[in-house]
Short mmCIF file of C-alpha atoms in Angstrom, two decimals:
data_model
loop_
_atom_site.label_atom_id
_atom_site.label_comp_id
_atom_site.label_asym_id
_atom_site.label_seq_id
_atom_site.Cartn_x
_atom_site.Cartn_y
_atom_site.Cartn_z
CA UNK A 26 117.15 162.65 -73.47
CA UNK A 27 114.60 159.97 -73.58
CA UNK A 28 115.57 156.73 -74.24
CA UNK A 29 113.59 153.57 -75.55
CA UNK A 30 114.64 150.04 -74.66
CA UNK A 31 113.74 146.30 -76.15
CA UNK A 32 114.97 143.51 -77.43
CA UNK A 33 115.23 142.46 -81.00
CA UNK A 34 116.40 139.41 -82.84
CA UNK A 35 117.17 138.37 -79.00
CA UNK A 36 119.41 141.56 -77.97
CA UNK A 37 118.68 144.06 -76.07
CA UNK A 38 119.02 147.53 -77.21
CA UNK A 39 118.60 150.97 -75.56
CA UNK A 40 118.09 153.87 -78.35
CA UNK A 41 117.53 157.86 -77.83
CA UNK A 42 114.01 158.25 -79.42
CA UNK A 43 114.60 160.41 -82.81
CA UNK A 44 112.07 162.86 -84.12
CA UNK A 45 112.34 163.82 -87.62
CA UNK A 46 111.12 166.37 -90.02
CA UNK A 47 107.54 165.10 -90.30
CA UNK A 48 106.03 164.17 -93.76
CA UNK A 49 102.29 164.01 -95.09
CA UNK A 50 100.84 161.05 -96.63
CA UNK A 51 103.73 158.01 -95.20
CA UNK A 52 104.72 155.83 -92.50
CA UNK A 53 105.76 157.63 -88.69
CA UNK A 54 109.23 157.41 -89.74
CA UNK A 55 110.19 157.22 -85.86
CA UNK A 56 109.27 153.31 -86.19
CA UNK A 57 111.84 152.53 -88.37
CA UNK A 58 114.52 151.50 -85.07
CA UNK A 59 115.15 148.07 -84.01
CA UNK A 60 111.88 146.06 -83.66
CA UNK A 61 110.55 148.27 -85.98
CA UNK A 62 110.19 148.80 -89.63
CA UNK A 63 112.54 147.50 -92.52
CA UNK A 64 114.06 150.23 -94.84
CA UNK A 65 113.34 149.02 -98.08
CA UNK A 66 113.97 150.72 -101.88
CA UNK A 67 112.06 150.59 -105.10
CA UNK A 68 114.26 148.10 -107.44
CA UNK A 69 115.30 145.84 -104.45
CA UNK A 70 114.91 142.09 -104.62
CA UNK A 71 113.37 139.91 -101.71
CA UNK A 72 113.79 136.05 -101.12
CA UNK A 73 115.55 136.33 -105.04
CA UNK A 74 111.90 136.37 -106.93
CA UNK A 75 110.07 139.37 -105.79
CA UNK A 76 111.21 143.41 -107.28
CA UNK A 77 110.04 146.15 -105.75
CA UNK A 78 108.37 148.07 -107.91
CA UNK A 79 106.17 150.45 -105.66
CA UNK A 80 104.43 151.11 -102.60
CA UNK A 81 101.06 150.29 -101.72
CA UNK A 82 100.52 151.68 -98.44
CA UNK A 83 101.86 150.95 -94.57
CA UNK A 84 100.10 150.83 -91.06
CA UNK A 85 101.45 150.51 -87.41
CA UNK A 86 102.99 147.31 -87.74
CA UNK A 87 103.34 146.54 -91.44
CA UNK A 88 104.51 148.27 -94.84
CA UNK A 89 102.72 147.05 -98.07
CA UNK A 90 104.81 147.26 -101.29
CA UNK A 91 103.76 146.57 -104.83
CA UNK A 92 106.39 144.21 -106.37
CA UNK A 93 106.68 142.33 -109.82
CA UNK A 94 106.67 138.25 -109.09
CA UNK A 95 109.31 137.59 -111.59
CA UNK A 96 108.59 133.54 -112.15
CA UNK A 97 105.05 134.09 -112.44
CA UNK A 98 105.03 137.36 -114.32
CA UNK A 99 102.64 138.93 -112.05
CA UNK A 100 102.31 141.69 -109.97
CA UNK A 101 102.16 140.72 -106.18
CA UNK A 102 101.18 142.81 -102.69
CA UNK A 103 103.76 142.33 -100.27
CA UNK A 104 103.17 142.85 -96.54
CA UNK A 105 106.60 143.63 -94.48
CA UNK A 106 105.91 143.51 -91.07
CA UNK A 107 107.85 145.59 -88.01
CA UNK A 108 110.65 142.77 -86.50
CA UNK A 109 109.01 142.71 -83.36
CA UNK A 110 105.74 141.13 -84.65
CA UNK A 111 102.12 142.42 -85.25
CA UNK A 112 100.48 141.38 -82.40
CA UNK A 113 97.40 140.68 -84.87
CA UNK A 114 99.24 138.95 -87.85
CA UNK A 115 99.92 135.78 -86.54
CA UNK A 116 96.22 135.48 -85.89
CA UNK A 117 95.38 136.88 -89.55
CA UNK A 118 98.04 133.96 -91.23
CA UNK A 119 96.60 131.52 -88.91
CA UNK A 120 93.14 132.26 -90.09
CA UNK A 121 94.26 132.80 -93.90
CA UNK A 122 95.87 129.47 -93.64
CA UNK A 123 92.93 127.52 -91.85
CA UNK A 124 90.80 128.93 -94.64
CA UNK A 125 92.98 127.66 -97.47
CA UNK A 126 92.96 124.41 -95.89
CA UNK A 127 89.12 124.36 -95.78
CA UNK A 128 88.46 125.15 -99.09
CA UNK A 129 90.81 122.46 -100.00
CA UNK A 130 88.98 119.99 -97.78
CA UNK A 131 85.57 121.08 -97.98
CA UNK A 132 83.23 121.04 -101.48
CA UNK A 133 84.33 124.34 -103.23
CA UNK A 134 82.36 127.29 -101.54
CA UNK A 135 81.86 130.25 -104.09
CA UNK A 136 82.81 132.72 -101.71
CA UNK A 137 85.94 131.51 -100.62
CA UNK A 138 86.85 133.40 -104.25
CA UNK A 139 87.36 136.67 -102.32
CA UNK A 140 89.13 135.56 -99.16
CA UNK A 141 93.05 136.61 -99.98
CA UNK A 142 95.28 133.37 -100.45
CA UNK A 143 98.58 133.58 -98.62
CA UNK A 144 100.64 132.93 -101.63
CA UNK A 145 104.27 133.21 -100.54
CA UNK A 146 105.62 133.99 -97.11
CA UNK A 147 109.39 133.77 -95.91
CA UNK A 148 111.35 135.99 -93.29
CA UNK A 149 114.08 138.69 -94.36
CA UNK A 150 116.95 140.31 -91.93
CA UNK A 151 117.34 144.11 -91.71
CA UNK A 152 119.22 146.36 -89.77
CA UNK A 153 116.34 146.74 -87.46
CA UNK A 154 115.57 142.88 -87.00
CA UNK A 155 114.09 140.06 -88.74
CA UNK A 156 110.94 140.54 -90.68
CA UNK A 157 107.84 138.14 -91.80
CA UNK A 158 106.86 139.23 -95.33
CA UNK A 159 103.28 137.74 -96.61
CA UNK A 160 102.81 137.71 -100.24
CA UNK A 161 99.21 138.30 -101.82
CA UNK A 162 97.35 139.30 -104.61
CA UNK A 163 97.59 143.17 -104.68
CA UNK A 164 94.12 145.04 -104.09
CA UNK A 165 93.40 148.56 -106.59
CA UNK A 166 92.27 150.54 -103.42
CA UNK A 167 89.48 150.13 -100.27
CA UNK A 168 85.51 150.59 -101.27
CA UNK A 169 86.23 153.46 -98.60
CA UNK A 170 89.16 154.60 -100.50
CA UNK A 171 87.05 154.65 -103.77
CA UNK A 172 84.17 156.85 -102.22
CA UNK A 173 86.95 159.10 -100.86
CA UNK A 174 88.48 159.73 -104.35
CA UNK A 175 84.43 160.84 -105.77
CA UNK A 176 82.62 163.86 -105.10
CA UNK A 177 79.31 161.69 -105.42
CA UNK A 178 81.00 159.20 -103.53
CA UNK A 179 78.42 156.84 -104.96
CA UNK A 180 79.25 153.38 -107.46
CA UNK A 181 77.05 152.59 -110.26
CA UNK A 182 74.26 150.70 -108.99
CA UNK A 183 75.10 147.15 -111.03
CA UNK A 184 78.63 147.72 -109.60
CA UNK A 185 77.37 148.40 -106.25
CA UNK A 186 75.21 145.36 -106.46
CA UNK A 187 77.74 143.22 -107.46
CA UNK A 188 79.92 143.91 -104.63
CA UNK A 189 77.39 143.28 -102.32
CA UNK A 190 76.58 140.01 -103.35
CA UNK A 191 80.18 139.39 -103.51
CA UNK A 192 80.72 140.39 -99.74
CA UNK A 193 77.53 138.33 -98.50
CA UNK A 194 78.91 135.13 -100.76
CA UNK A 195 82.33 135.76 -98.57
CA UNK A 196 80.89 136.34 -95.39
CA UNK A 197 78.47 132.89 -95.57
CA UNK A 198 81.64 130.95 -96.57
CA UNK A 199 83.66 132.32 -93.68
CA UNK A 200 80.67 131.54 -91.31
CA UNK A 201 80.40 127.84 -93.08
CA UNK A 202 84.36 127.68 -91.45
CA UNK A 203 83.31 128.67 -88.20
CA UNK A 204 85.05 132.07 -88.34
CA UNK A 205 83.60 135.42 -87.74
CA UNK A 206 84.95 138.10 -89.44
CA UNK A 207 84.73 141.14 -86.69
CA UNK A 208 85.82 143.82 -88.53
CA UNK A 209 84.09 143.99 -91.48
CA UNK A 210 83.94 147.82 -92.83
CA UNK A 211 84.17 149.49 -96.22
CA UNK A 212 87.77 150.07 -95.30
CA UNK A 213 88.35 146.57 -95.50
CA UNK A 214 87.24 145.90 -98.87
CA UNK A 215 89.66 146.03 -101.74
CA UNK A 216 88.95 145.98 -105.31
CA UNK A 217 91.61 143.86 -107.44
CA UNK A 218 93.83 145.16 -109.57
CA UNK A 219 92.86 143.86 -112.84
CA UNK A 220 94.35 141.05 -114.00
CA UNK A 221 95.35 143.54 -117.17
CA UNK A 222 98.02 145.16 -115.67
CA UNK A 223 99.86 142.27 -114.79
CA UNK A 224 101.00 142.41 -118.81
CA UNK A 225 102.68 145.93 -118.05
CA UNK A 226 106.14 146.24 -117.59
CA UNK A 227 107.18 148.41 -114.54
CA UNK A 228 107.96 150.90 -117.32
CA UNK A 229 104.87 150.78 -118.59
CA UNK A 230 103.19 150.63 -115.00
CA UNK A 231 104.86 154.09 -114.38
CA UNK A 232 103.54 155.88 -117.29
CA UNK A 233 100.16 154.70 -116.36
CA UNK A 234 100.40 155.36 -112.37
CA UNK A 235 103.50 157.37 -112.56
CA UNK A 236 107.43 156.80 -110.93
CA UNK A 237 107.82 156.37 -107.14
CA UNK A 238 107.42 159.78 -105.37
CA UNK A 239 110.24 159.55 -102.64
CA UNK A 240 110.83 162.31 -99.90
CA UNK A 241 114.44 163.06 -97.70
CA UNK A 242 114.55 161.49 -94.18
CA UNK A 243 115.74 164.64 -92.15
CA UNK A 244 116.36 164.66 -88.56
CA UNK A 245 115.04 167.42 -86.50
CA UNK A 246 118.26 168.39 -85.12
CA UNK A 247 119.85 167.97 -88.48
CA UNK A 248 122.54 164.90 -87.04
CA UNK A 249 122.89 161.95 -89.22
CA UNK A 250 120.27 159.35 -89.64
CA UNK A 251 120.51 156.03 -87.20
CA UNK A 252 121.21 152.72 -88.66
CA UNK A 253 118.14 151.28 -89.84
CA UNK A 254 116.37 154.60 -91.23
CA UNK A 255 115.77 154.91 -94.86
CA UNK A 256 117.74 157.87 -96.45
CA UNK A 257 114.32 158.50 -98.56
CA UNK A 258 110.36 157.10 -98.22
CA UNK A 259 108.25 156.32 -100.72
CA UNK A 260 104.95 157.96 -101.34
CA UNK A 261 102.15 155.46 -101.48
CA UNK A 262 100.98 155.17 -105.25
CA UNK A 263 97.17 155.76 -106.18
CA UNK A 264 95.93 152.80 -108.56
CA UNK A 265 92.68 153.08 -108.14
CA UNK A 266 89.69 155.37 -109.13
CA UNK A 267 86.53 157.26 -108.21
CA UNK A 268 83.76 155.25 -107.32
CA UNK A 269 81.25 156.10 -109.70
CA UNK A 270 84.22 155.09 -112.89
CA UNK A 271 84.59 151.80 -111.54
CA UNK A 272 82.76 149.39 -114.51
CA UNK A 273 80.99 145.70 -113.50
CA UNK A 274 83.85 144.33 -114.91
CA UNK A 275 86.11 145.96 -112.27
CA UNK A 276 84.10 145.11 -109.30
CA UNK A 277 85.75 142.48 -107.90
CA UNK A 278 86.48 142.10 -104.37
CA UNK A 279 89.32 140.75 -101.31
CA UNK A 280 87.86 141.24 -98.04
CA UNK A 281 90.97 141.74 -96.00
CA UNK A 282 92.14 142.09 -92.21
CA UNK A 283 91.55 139.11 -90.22
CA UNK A 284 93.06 140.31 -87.51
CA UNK A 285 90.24 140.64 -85.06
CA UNK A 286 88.47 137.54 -86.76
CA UNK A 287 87.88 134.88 -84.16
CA UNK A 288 86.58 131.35 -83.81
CA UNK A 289 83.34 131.30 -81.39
CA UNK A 290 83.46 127.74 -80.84
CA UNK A 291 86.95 127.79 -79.14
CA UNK A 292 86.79 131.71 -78.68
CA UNK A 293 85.05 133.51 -76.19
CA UNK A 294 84.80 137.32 -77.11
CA UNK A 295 83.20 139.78 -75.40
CA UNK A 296 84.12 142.62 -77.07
CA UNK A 297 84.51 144.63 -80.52
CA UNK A 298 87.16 146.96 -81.92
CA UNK A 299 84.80 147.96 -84.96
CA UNK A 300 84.57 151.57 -85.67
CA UNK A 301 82.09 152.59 -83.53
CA UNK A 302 78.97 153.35 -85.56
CA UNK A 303 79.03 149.72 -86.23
CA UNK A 304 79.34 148.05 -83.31
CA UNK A 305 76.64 145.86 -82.86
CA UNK A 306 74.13 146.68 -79.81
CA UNK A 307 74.61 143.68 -77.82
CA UNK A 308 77.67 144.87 -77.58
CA UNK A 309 76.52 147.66 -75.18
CA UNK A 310 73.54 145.44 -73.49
CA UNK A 311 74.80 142.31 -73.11
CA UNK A 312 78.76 142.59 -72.02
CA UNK A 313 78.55 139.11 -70.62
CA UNK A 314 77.20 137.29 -73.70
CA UNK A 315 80.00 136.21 -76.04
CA UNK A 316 79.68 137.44 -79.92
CA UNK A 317 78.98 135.22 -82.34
CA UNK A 318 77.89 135.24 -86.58
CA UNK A 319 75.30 137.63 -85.71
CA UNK A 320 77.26 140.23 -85.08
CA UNK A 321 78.88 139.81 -88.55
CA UNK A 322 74.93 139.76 -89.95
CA UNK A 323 75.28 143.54 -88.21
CA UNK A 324 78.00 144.95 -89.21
CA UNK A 325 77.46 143.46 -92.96
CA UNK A 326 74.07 145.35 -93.40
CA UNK A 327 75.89 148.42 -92.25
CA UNK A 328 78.06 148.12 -94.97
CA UNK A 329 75.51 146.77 -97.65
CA UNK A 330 73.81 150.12 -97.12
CA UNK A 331 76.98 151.91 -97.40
CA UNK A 332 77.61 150.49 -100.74
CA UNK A 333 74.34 151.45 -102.21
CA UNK A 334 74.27 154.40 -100.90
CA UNK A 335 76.12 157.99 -100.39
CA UNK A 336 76.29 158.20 -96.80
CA UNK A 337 76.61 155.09 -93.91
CA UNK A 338 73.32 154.15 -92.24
CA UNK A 339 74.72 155.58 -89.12
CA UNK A 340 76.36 158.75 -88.76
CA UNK A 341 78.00 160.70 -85.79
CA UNK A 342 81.67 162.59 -85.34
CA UNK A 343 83.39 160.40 -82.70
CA UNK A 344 80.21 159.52 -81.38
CA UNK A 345 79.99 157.95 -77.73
CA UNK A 346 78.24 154.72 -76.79
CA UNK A 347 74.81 156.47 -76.08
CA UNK A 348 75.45 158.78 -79.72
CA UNK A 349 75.74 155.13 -81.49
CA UNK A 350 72.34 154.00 -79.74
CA UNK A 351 70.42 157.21 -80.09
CA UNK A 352 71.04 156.48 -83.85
CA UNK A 353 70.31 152.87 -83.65
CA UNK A 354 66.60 153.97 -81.91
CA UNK A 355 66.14 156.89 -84.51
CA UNK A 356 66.34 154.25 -87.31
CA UNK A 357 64.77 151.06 -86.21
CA UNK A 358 62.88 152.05 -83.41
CA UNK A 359 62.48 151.52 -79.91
CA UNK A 360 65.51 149.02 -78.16
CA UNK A 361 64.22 145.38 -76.54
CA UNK A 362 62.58 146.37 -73.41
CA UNK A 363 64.58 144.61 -71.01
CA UNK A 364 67.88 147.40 -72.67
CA UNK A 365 65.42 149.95 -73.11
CA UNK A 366 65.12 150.35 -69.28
CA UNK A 367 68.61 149.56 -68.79
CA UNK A 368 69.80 152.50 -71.00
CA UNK A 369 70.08 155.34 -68.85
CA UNK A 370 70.63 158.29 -71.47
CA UNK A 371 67.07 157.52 -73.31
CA UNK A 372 65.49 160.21 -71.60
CA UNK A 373 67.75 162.99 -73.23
CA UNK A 374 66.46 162.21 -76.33
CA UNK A 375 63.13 159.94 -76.10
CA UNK A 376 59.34 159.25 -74.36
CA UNK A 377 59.28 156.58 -72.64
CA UNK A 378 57.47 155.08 -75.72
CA UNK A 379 60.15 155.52 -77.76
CA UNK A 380 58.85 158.74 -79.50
CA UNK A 381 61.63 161.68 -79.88
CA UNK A 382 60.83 164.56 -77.35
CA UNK A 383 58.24 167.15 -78.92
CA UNK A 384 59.70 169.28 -81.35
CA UNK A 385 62.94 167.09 -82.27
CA UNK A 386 62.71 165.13 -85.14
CA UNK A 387 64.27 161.73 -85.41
CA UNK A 388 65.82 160.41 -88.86
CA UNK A 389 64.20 157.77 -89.51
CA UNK A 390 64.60 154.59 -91.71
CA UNK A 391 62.31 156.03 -94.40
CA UNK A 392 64.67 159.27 -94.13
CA UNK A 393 68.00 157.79 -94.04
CA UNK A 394 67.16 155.55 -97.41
CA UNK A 395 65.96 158.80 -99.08
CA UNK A 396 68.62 160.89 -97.91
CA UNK A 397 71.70 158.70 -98.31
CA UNK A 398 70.32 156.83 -101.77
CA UNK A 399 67.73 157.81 -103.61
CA UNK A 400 68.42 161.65 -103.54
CA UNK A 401 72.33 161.97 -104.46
CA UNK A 402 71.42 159.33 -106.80
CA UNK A 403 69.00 161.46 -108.25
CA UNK A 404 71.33 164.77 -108.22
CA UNK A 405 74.29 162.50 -109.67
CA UNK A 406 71.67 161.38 -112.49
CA UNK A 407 72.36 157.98 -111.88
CA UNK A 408 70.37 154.91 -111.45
CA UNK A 409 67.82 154.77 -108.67
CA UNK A 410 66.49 151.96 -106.40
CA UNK A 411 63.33 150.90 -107.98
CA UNK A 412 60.02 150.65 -105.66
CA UNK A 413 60.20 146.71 -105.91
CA UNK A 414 63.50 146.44 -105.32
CA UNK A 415 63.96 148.64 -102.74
CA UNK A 416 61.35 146.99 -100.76
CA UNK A 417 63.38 143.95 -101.18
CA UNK A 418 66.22 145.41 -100.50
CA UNK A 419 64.88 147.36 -97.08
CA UNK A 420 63.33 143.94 -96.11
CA UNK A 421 66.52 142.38 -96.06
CA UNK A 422 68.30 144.72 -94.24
CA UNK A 423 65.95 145.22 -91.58
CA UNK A 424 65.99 141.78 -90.80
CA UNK A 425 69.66 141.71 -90.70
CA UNK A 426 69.67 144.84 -88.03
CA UNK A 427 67.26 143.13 -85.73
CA UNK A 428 68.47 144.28 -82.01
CA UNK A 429 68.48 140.54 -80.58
CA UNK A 430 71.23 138.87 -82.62
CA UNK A 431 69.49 135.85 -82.83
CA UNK A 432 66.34 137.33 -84.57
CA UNK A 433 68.89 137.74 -87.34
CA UNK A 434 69.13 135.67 -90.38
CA UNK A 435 72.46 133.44 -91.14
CA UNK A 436 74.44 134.34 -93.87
CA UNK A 437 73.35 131.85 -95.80
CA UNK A 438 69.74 133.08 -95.35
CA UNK A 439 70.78 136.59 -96.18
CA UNK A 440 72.10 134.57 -99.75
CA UNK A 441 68.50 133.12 -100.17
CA UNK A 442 67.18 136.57 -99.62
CA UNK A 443 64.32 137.72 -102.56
CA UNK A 444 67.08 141.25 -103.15
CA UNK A 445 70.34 138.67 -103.21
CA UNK A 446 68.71 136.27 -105.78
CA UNK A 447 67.01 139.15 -108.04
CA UNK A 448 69.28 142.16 -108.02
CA UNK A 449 71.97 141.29 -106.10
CA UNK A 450 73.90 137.71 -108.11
CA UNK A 451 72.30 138.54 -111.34
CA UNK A 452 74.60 141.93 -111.04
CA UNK A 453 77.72 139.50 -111.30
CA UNK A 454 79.98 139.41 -114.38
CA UNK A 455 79.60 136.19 -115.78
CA UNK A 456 82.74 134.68 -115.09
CA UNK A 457 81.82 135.13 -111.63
CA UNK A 458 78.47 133.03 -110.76
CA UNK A 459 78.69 130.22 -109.94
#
């Protein structure tokens, strides 16, 4: 038998690892054990103001639940983390906090509107340890979640406007702080849940969303559950939509996970756990130069063009390092000569003057645009880029994905930008411009 050992709330433990029945679609129900997650149920009451009411979602070190704030009569997003600590979270509340402090002592930044607000947090005690729980205004589902649940897997074009002016606003104001993001990705962009349903009883809520879905906690070897495992889990609810049904009015942003966001004036980072496709070249050519905003100015283009479009600006199936930069040169051309030399898997793929071999053919910038915008645009008979604003549009984002990071513009340039000013902000609801 194989054994685990650790210490929790300050004693040790040593506990036979227990596989269970598996289950699709919730948390690896092996991490509920000491140091691990807390068993929670739908109805339960935390720190004697907050009902459970459903869940939202989980990850390695955390489970999100949707609960009803009972003195404010909203609903809130709370984040229950494992009892032995997400390595990351401290970071993220540290970073959430500075930022709250900021916009307190700082002139009131417009973006700071979409930077989640740590409104609650307080400790509970399980059978598996004690627990930080973070309390926050609950998100409708990711931008990646949203495409997921379409078939065109495309938003409205005001909406996806809208959304990217809201992300640029939040990005300048977290570079204004002296904090880059490093992990900014569809995935991390929620849409709110309206403000509507906060008027809905959890009655109500579960005609609208439906009741809690929960499934039996089975051992394999059919022997009673440890203490600490839940005798059910709770199926995540769905409260969002596909991304073409979600209305201007709706497209309202949190741009969430700060756990990889860093400081570069006291922080020295070398390094990026980004999905892949994103990672920023200098990444790959220049190990020994520490990242800075630029890479943000990256990795936010990526994404711009992700919301406007079908498909991401790069695409690969757990690419390597030389997949990522074969795409890089197919879209914007040949690398800085001083990395083109230095890369030694260019000659698979390209002349030495930066041309594809004869007979491939490269997919280019022109190509990508067409393929992963205008087209399914067209086929979904929605709204197209315009020829004006697409060159706007193009210009900005080819600035922004300059190889040298510092040929790209600030964040606060990419704000002054001709697209941001005449397509982008004017896409706002009103309540939101500033």
């Amino acid at each position: 038998m194989v054994f685990s050992t650790g210490i929790t709330g300050g004693i040790p433990y040593t506990l036979p690892n227990v596989e269970y029945i598996p289950i699709d679609d919730v948390e690896k129900l092996e991490r509920y054990r000491p140091g691990g997650y807390h068993p929670i149920t739908i109805g339960a009451w935390l720190n004697d103001r907050y009902r459970i009411v459903h869940k939202l979602g989980f990850g390695t070190y955390s489970t999100v639940w949707l609960a009803r704030d009972q003195e404010a009569e909203k609903y809130v997003a709370i984040k229950i983390t494992v009892a032995a600590g997400d390595p990351a979270d401290s970071q993220e509340s540290n970073i959430l906090r500075q930022l709250g402090i900021g916009e307190l002592k700082a002139k009131p930044h417009i973006g700071a509107a979409y930077i989640p607000r740590i409104l609650d947090e307080f400790s509970i005690s399980g059978p598996n340890g004690i627990h930080r729980c973070f309390v926050t205004v609950p998100g409708m589902m990711s931008l990646a979640e949203a495409k997921d649940a379409s078939s065109a897997r495309l938003f409205q074009l005001p909406v996806a406007r809208a959304i990217a002016a809201q992300l640029v606003q939040a990005v300048a104001f977290l570079h204004s702080q002296g904090i880059v993001h490093a992990d900014l990705h569809a995935g991390n962009i929620l849409l709110r849940l309206p403000e509507s349903m906060d008027t809905l009883s959890p009655e109500r809520l579960y005609e609208q969303c439906g009741r809690p879905h929960t499934e039996p906690v089975e051992r394999l070897d059919q022997r009673p559950l440890p203490n600490g495992v839940p005798s059910h889990v709770v199926v995540p609810v769905w409260l969002g939509k596909a991304s073409e049904q979600i209305s201007p009015s709706e497209a309202q942003i949190i741009v969430t996970d700060y756990g990889e966001s860093f400081t570069p004036a006291t922080t020295r980072r070398h390094y990026s756990h980004i999905p892949a496709l994103l990672v920023p070249p200098e990444v790959h050519f220049e190990p020994q130069r520490p990242l800075s905003f630029p890479a943000d100015i990256w990795t936010l283009a990526c994404t711009i063009w992700e919301i406007i479009g079908q498909r991401p600006l790069f695409e690969g199936f757990n690419p390597s390092v030389d997949w990522v930069i074969r795409e890089q040169v197919d879209a914007l051309g040949k690398l800085p000569l001083e990395w083109w030399v230095k890369w030694d898997s260019r000659t698979r793929w390209f002349n030495e003057d930066g041309t594809r071999h004869s007979g491939a053919s490269p997919r280019t910038w022109e190509q990508r645009f067409s393929d992963s915008v205008q087209e399914p645009r067209q086929e979904a008979k929605t709204q197209v880029v315009e020829e004006e604003e697409q060159a706007a549009l193009l210009a900005m984002l080819r600035a922004m994905l300059a190889f040298r990071p510092e040929e790209r513009p600030t964040a606060t340039e990419v704000m002054e930008s001709e697209w941001m000013q005449k397509w982008a902000l004017p896409s706002l609801p009103s309540q939101m411009k500033g």
